[in-house]
């Protein structure tokens, strides 16, 4: 099937695309299932090498996986693009031909197909990872706000409610962008608002609006054996308790020729390296040197800055992001592991890379204003004007603002291909 990397494929489309590619390039690509998801979907693996120069398991290999987090679908596009880049350029590009003659690529483009299907549904539901109910096995919906598309427009935006004590006001130059009320308050006549994610309120008492966890509370990228612990949010019942992670760990471990690992995520426009749990001073000096040399190449090819997760992205050093896939590859297999965080909306809008605290504090008002203006030119509809809506519990409200899934968490369709293209060359260079 034809695919121009300008949209996100649903699961069945992705499987069809992989199988079609295998039919067209039988000497380079084989496709198989390496396990099943919670809901029984096959976890697909593409094996790419020049079979005329040896079988896949006789060559050093690079493993790439994507979409372990349900809403980070740009990573899945990137994984599919790497597959196509290798196949289509084998005959014409000396570097690709040399890579596939002497190396193997294992690419799992959708580690978490169940969660991604919910995110890409006509009426999307956003989870961190798997759809399996956890930690409450019956999927109990606790009282409070549950995020979802309630106005039927296929997006999840922001609800605002006029409130004289609200903490938000419209940006003076752009009403679609909301900014916090400052310490001096607001001028008389300026309307203040409360903001909530779009959704409905379970067991609303008419007054309080708790913010419960998603009933599907797992984070599959905290379920790997490296540094696993119950204190980490979403880590699961035990290491590899989830079928998606269990299958991935077993698939990589069964291929001892794997000597490079890269997990594709979003967002921020970062190349992230181990460790997630300890300082650089505790890493073997040679390993740290290799990581930094690879980082130079990665930044040169992709423009993404490289960071240590622990040193640069962890505010509270006592609360680390353990149980991650790249840490597992490095600490348990001795493989240099990376996480690529695709897409930096701030960089595209301003020319300045997102700061490393973006995950904690979000964009500044000026940054969001710039992204809003940029999206009007390159991804119209990403920011919507406020429209009235009769909420089933709250009554008269307004819905509007950013479609975070399509402009902040992922590259818009007009930029998908150009965003992921450079990373195919980085994948080859790491081999």
XYZ file of C-alpha atoms in Angstrom:
431
model
C 0.000 0.000 0.000
C 1.161 3.535 -0.737
C 2.151 5.629 2.268
C 3.612 9.124 2.092
C 4.367 9.538 5.817
C 1.877 12.362 6.103
C -0.513 10.730 8.579
C -0.625 8.135 11.349
C -1.520 4.600 10.253
C -4.063 2.580 12.168
C -2.953 -0.898 13.229
C -4.424 -2.856 10.308
C -2.988 -0.354 7.832
C 0.452 -0.703 9.405
C 0.335 -4.501 9.178
C -0.757 -4.305 5.538
C 2.063 -1.878 4.782
C 4.665 -4.144 6.387
C 3.432 -7.247 4.595
C 3.316 -5.416 1.270
C 6.892 -4.210 1.757
C 8.015 -7.767 2.533
C 6.437 -8.976 -0.713
C 8.216 -6.267 -2.697
C 11.636 -6.787 -1.077
C 11.806 -10.508 -0.261
C 15.607 -10.648 -0.122
C 15.828 -7.725 2.304
C 12.793 -7.839 4.596
C 10.956 -10.434 6.630
C 7.986 -9.654 8.870
C 6.877 -11.700 11.863
C 4.990 -11.450 15.134
C 7.126 -11.560 18.269
C 4.200 -11.706 20.703
C 0.691 -10.527 21.509
C -0.636 -7.373 23.142
C -3.046 -7.302 26.082
C -5.989 -7.361 23.640
C -4.415 -10.015 21.429
C -2.961 -7.923 18.602
C 0.213 -9.265 17.026
C 3.366 -7.350 17.903
C 5.075 -6.917 14.552
C 8.810 -7.104 13.920
C 10.603 -6.209 10.695
C 13.988 -7.844 10.098
C 16.029 -6.057 7.443
C 19.315 -7.296 6.006
C 20.796 -8.395 2.690
C 20.081 -12.104 2.895
C 22.475 -12.825 0.019
C 25.426 -11.974 2.275
C 24.291 -13.999 5.268
C 21.377 -14.600 7.569
C 20.218 -11.887 9.954
C 21.537 -13.636 13.050
C 25.112 -13.824 11.729
C 25.553 -10.030 11.610
C 25.737 -7.312 14.269
C 22.292 -5.790 14.673
C 20.572 -2.574 15.663
C 17.185 -2.743 17.414
C 14.609 0.046 17.027
C 11.188 0.106 18.673
C 8.442 2.712 18.828
C 5.061 3.554 20.298
C 5.481 2.033 23.732
C 3.621 5.168 24.857
C 0.165 5.380 23.360
C 0.060 9.009 22.251
C 3.632 9.279 20.943
C 2.753 8.199 17.429
C 5.370 10.232 15.560
C 7.860 7.623 16.748
C 5.933 4.928 14.900
C 6.048 6.975 11.704
C 9.810 7.305 12.142
C 10.222 3.543 12.569
C 8.296 2.866 9.368
C 10.321 5.524 7.578
C 13.595 3.854 8.579
C 12.274 0.607 7.093
C 11.340 2.275 3.813
C 14.584 4.248 3.653
C 16.677 1.095 3.968
C 14.644 -0.808 1.392
C 14.328 1.913 -1.236
C 17.944 3.078 -1.044
C 19.641 -0.320 -0.941
C 20.550 -0.333 -4.640
C 21.488 3.337 -4.970
C 23.063 4.401 -1.678
C 26.498 2.991 -0.879
C 26.073 3.503 2.870
C 22.742 1.665 2.965
C 24.070 -1.150 0.815
C 27.119 -1.558 3.028
C 24.972 -1.445 6.172
C 22.585 -4.169 5.009
C 25.391 -6.301 3.599
C 27.161 -6.400 6.945
C 24.488 -5.553 9.516
C 20.896 -6.337 10.505
C 18.115 -3.999 11.607
C 15.307 -5.246 13.826
C 12.447 -2.734 13.906
C 9.300 -3.058 16.045
C 7.181 -0.085 14.932
C 4.303 -0.465 17.403
C 5.128 -1.938 20.799
C 1.769 -0.915 22.264
C -0.856 -1.302 19.513
C -3.857 -1.283 21.871
C -3.074 2.113 23.352
C -2.234 3.608 19.960
C -5.552 2.441 18.507
C -7.382 4.317 21.262
C -5.323 7.443 20.570
C -6.030 7.290 16.822
C -9.733 6.461 17.155
C -12.352 8.756 15.660
C -13.258 9.662 19.241
C -9.823 9.380 20.855
C -9.015 8.133 24.331
C -5.542 8.940 25.612
C -3.620 6.574 27.885
C -0.015 6.608 28.984
C 0.578 3.110 27.613
C -1.441 -0.103 27.723
C -5.223 -0.231 27.959
C -5.089 -2.911 30.675
C -6.815 -1.736 33.864
C -4.177 -1.142 36.532
C -3.802 -1.034 39.468
C -7.566 -1.576 39.806
C -8.241 -4.795 37.901
C -11.920 -4.092 37.250
C -11.191 -0.794 35.506
C -13.057 1.139 38.173
C -13.539 4.788 37.214
C -12.813 6.870 40.272
C -14.835 10.051 40.822
C -13.471 13.023 38.936
C -12.542 14.276 35.484
C -11.953 11.660 32.787
C -10.386 13.092 29.645
C -12.002 12.517 26.264
C -13.597 14.062 23.189
C -17.033 15.170 24.364
C -18.074 17.493 21.539
C -17.506 14.951 18.766
C -14.933 16.902 16.748
C -12.296 14.142 16.938
C -9.911 16.133 19.129
C -9.337 16.623 22.848
C -8.818 20.260 23.753
C -9.421 22.439 26.830
C -12.615 23.398 28.643
C -12.857 26.836 30.196
C -15.385 28.148 32.708
C -15.757 31.820 33.585
C -14.891 32.259 37.260
C -14.072 35.504 39.102
C -11.462 33.559 41.072
C -10.100 31.640 38.074
C -6.356 31.304 37.583
C -6.315 31.942 33.816
C -6.999 34.765 31.363
C -6.790 35.115 27.597
C -3.459 36.214 26.168
C -3.875 39.912 25.318
C -2.820 39.304 21.705
C -4.309 35.851 21.103
C -7.527 34.680 22.799
C -6.896 31.040 21.892
C -3.871 31.036 24.210
C -4.575 31.133 27.943
C -1.997 32.530 30.376
C -1.790 32.370 34.189
C -3.042 35.254 36.284
C 0.006 37.034 37.678
C 0.664 37.895 41.327
C -0.846 41.370 40.853
C -4.128 40.006 39.523
C -5.862 41.428 36.447
C -7.284 44.738 35.311
C -10.970 45.411 36.030
C -13.243 43.966 33.377
C -10.875 41.155 32.341
C -12.629 37.779 32.479
C -10.919 35.071 34.512
C -11.379 31.367 33.847
C -10.872 27.943 35.289
C -9.333 25.481 32.832
C -9.932 21.732 32.627
C -8.990 19.107 30.089
C -11.893 18.220 27.834
C -13.865 15.367 29.360
C -16.685 14.276 31.621
C -16.872 14.091 35.407
C -17.603 10.763 37.058
C -19.944 10.977 40.091
C -19.935 14.772 40.108
C -21.135 16.186 43.426
C -21.774 19.625 41.957
C -18.743 21.163 43.629
C -15.439 19.272 43.644
C -13.648 17.998 40.526
C -10.958 15.473 41.505
C -8.250 14.522 39.008
C -8.101 10.711 39.202
C -5.608 8.506 37.448
C -6.602 6.897 34.186
C -8.031 3.424 34.975
C -5.431 2.190 32.469
C -2.634 3.400 34.712
C 0.357 1.490 33.373
C 3.542 2.970 31.962
C 5.153 0.209 29.923
C 8.445 2.102 29.857
C 8.697 1.620 33.621
C 8.110 -2.150 33.414
C 11.567 -3.235 32.216
C 13.824 -5.158 34.613
C 16.467 -2.425 35.003
C 15.883 -0.575 38.267
C 12.253 -1.666 38.448
C 10.423 -0.607 41.600
C 6.933 -0.249 43.014
C 7.569 3.399 43.865
C 7.643 4.293 40.160
C 4.277 5.404 38.792
C 2.777 2.842 36.410
C 5.529 0.251 36.834
C 3.174 -2.747 36.935
C 2.941 -5.772 39.197
C 6.531 -6.918 38.659
C 9.239 -6.552 35.999
C 7.922 -7.677 32.598
C 4.438 -8.192 34.037
C 2.937 -6.738 30.862
C 2.768 -8.881 27.711
C 4.112 -6.107 25.488
C 7.269 -5.661 27.582
C 7.688 -9.375 28.251
C 7.581 -10.078 24.512
C 10.011 -7.273 23.686
C 12.559 -8.281 26.320
C 12.427 -11.897 25.180
C 12.677 -10.920 21.500
C 15.759 -8.765 22.030
C 17.375 -11.279 24.387
C 16.826 -14.061 21.848
C 18.923 -12.064 19.366
C 22.366 -11.845 20.980
C 23.698 -10.135 17.860
C 21.896 -6.923 18.917
C 24.565 -4.352 19.759
C 22.591 -1.109 19.491
C 19.186 -0.100 20.861
C 16.995 2.917 20.097
C 13.485 3.598 21.414
C 11.395 6.159 19.505
C 9.214 8.481 21.627
C 7.872 12.054 21.700
C 8.227 14.911 22.449
C 10.869 17.574 23.056
C 13.363 17.102 20.235
C 15.946 15.341 22.406
C 18.385 12.445 22.074
C 18.364 10.841 25.525
C 20.904 8.408 26.893
C 21.358 6.413 30.070
C 21.366 6.572 32.843
C 17.904 7.416 34.094
C 18.831 6.573 37.683
C 22.465 7.492 38.335
C 25.023 10.179 37.691
C 27.478 10.188 34.815
C 30.293 9.927 37.360
C 29.157 6.363 38.127
C 29.284 5.205 34.492
C 32.421 3.544 33.113
C 34.496 6.372 31.589
C 34.839 4.620 28.242
C 31.078 4.061 28.008
C 30.461 7.725 28.752
C 32.953 8.712 26.059
C 31.195 6.480 23.501
C 27.806 7.935 24.416
C 29.136 11.459 23.940
C 30.767 10.632 20.604
C 27.531 9.108 19.330
C 25.711 12.184 20.599
C 27.893 14.451 18.468
C 26.936 12.501 15.346
C 23.280 12.397 16.324
C 23.078 16.133 16.905
C 24.942 16.857 13.677
C 22.536 14.712 11.631
C 19.242 15.522 13.362
C 19.816 18.903 15.087
C 18.488 17.315 18.297
C 20.552 18.092 21.406
C 21.659 15.086 23.467
C 21.082 14.750 27.198
C 21.538 12.344 30.073
C 18.120 11.541 31.521
C 19.436 11.636 35.088
C 21.773 14.602 34.800
C 19.657 16.890 32.623
C 15.992 15.863 32.831
C 15.526 14.632 36.401
C 14.686 17.443 38.808
C 14.334 15.327 41.935
C 17.292 12.965 42.006
C 15.507 10.849 44.638
C 12.575 10.241 42.254
C 14.096 8.723 39.131
C 12.518 7.302 35.973
C 13.623 3.700 36.460
C 12.475 0.614 34.584
C 13.062 2.148 31.136
C 13.937 0.243 27.981
C 17.186 2.025 27.139
C 18.489 1.525 30.687
C 17.627 -2.161 30.440
C 19.488 -2.517 27.139
C 22.548 -0.790 28.558
C 22.644 -2.272 32.055
C 21.468 -5.835 31.344
C 22.716 -6.437 27.808
C 25.739 -4.159 27.650
C 24.234 -2.399 24.628
C 24.443 1.335 24.031
C 20.811 2.396 24.300
C 19.136 5.631 23.252
C 15.698 7.188 23.435
C 14.757 9.646 20.697
C 12.121 12.190 21.702
C 10.771 13.373 18.357
C 9.254 16.778 17.663
C 9.914 20.132 19.263
C 7.097 22.559 18.476
C 8.939 25.390 20.204
C 12.010 24.911 18.004
C 9.956 25.026 14.828
C 8.151 28.162 15.975
C 11.078 30.092 17.473
C 14.353 28.512 16.343
C 15.243 27.776 19.968
C 15.275 24.246 21.377
C 12.881 23.357 24.170
C 14.483 23.606 27.600
C 15.019 20.380 29.488
C 12.384 21.360 32.059
C 9.613 21.499 29.424
C 8.112 18.216 30.680
C 7.717 19.675 34.173
C 6.681 23.302 33.668
C 5.322 23.387 30.120
C 5.817 26.234 27.649
C 5.992 29.889 28.595
C 3.217 32.201 27.354
C 5.543 33.602 24.692
C 6.486 30.113 23.525
C 2.865 29.028 23.266
C 1.961 32.242 21.453
C 4.717 31.519 18.919
C 3.559 27.924 18.428
C -0.023 29.086 17.937
C 1.052 31.552 15.232
C 3.312 28.967 13.580
C 0.553 26.359 13.557
C -1.828 28.747 11.788
C 0.629 28.760 8.884
C 1.733 25.129 8.897
C -1.015 23.155 10.668
C -4.285 25.112 10.523
C -6.830 24.058 13.108
C -4.269 23.100 15.733
C -5.523 25.998 17.834
C -9.291 26.452 17.822
C -11.326 29.461 18.805
C -13.489 28.964 21.873
C -16.978 27.673 21.211
C -19.899 27.274 23.553
C -20.846 23.806 24.712
C -23.491 22.478 27.082
C -21.513 20.154 29.322
C -23.530 17.265 30.831
C -22.318 18.077 34.360
C -21.015 21.647 34.233
C -23.628 23.253 32.028
C -22.551 26.202 29.872
C -18.807 26.093 29.162
C -16.476 26.742 26.225
C -14.138 24.313 24.448
C -11.124 25.393 22.409
C -7.418 26.123 22.504
C -4.700 23.695 21.489
C -5.093 20.215 20.074
C -2.100 19.062 22.106
C -1.964 15.605 20.552
C -1.460 16.947 17.019
C 0.734 20.004 17.610
C 2.636 19.589 20.896
C 2.905 15.822 21.414
C 3.360 14.959 17.736
C 4.464 16.550 14.508
C 1.569 17.808 12.377
C 0.953 15.941 9.143
C 2.624 18.648 7.045
C 5.904 18.165 8.937
C 5.911 14.439 9.699
C 8.180 13.277 6.886
C 10.751 16.043 7.187
C 10.860 15.536 10.950
C 11.699 11.841 10.815
C 13.914 11.756 7.697
C 17.283 12.597 9.314
C 16.905 9.840 11.881
C 17.253 7.102 9.279
C 20.803 8.271 8.619
C 21.515 8.420 12.342
C 20.311 4.822 12.696
C 22.774 3.752 10.008
C 25.622 5.789 11.491
C 25.303 4.090 14.882
C 26.138 0.787 13.242
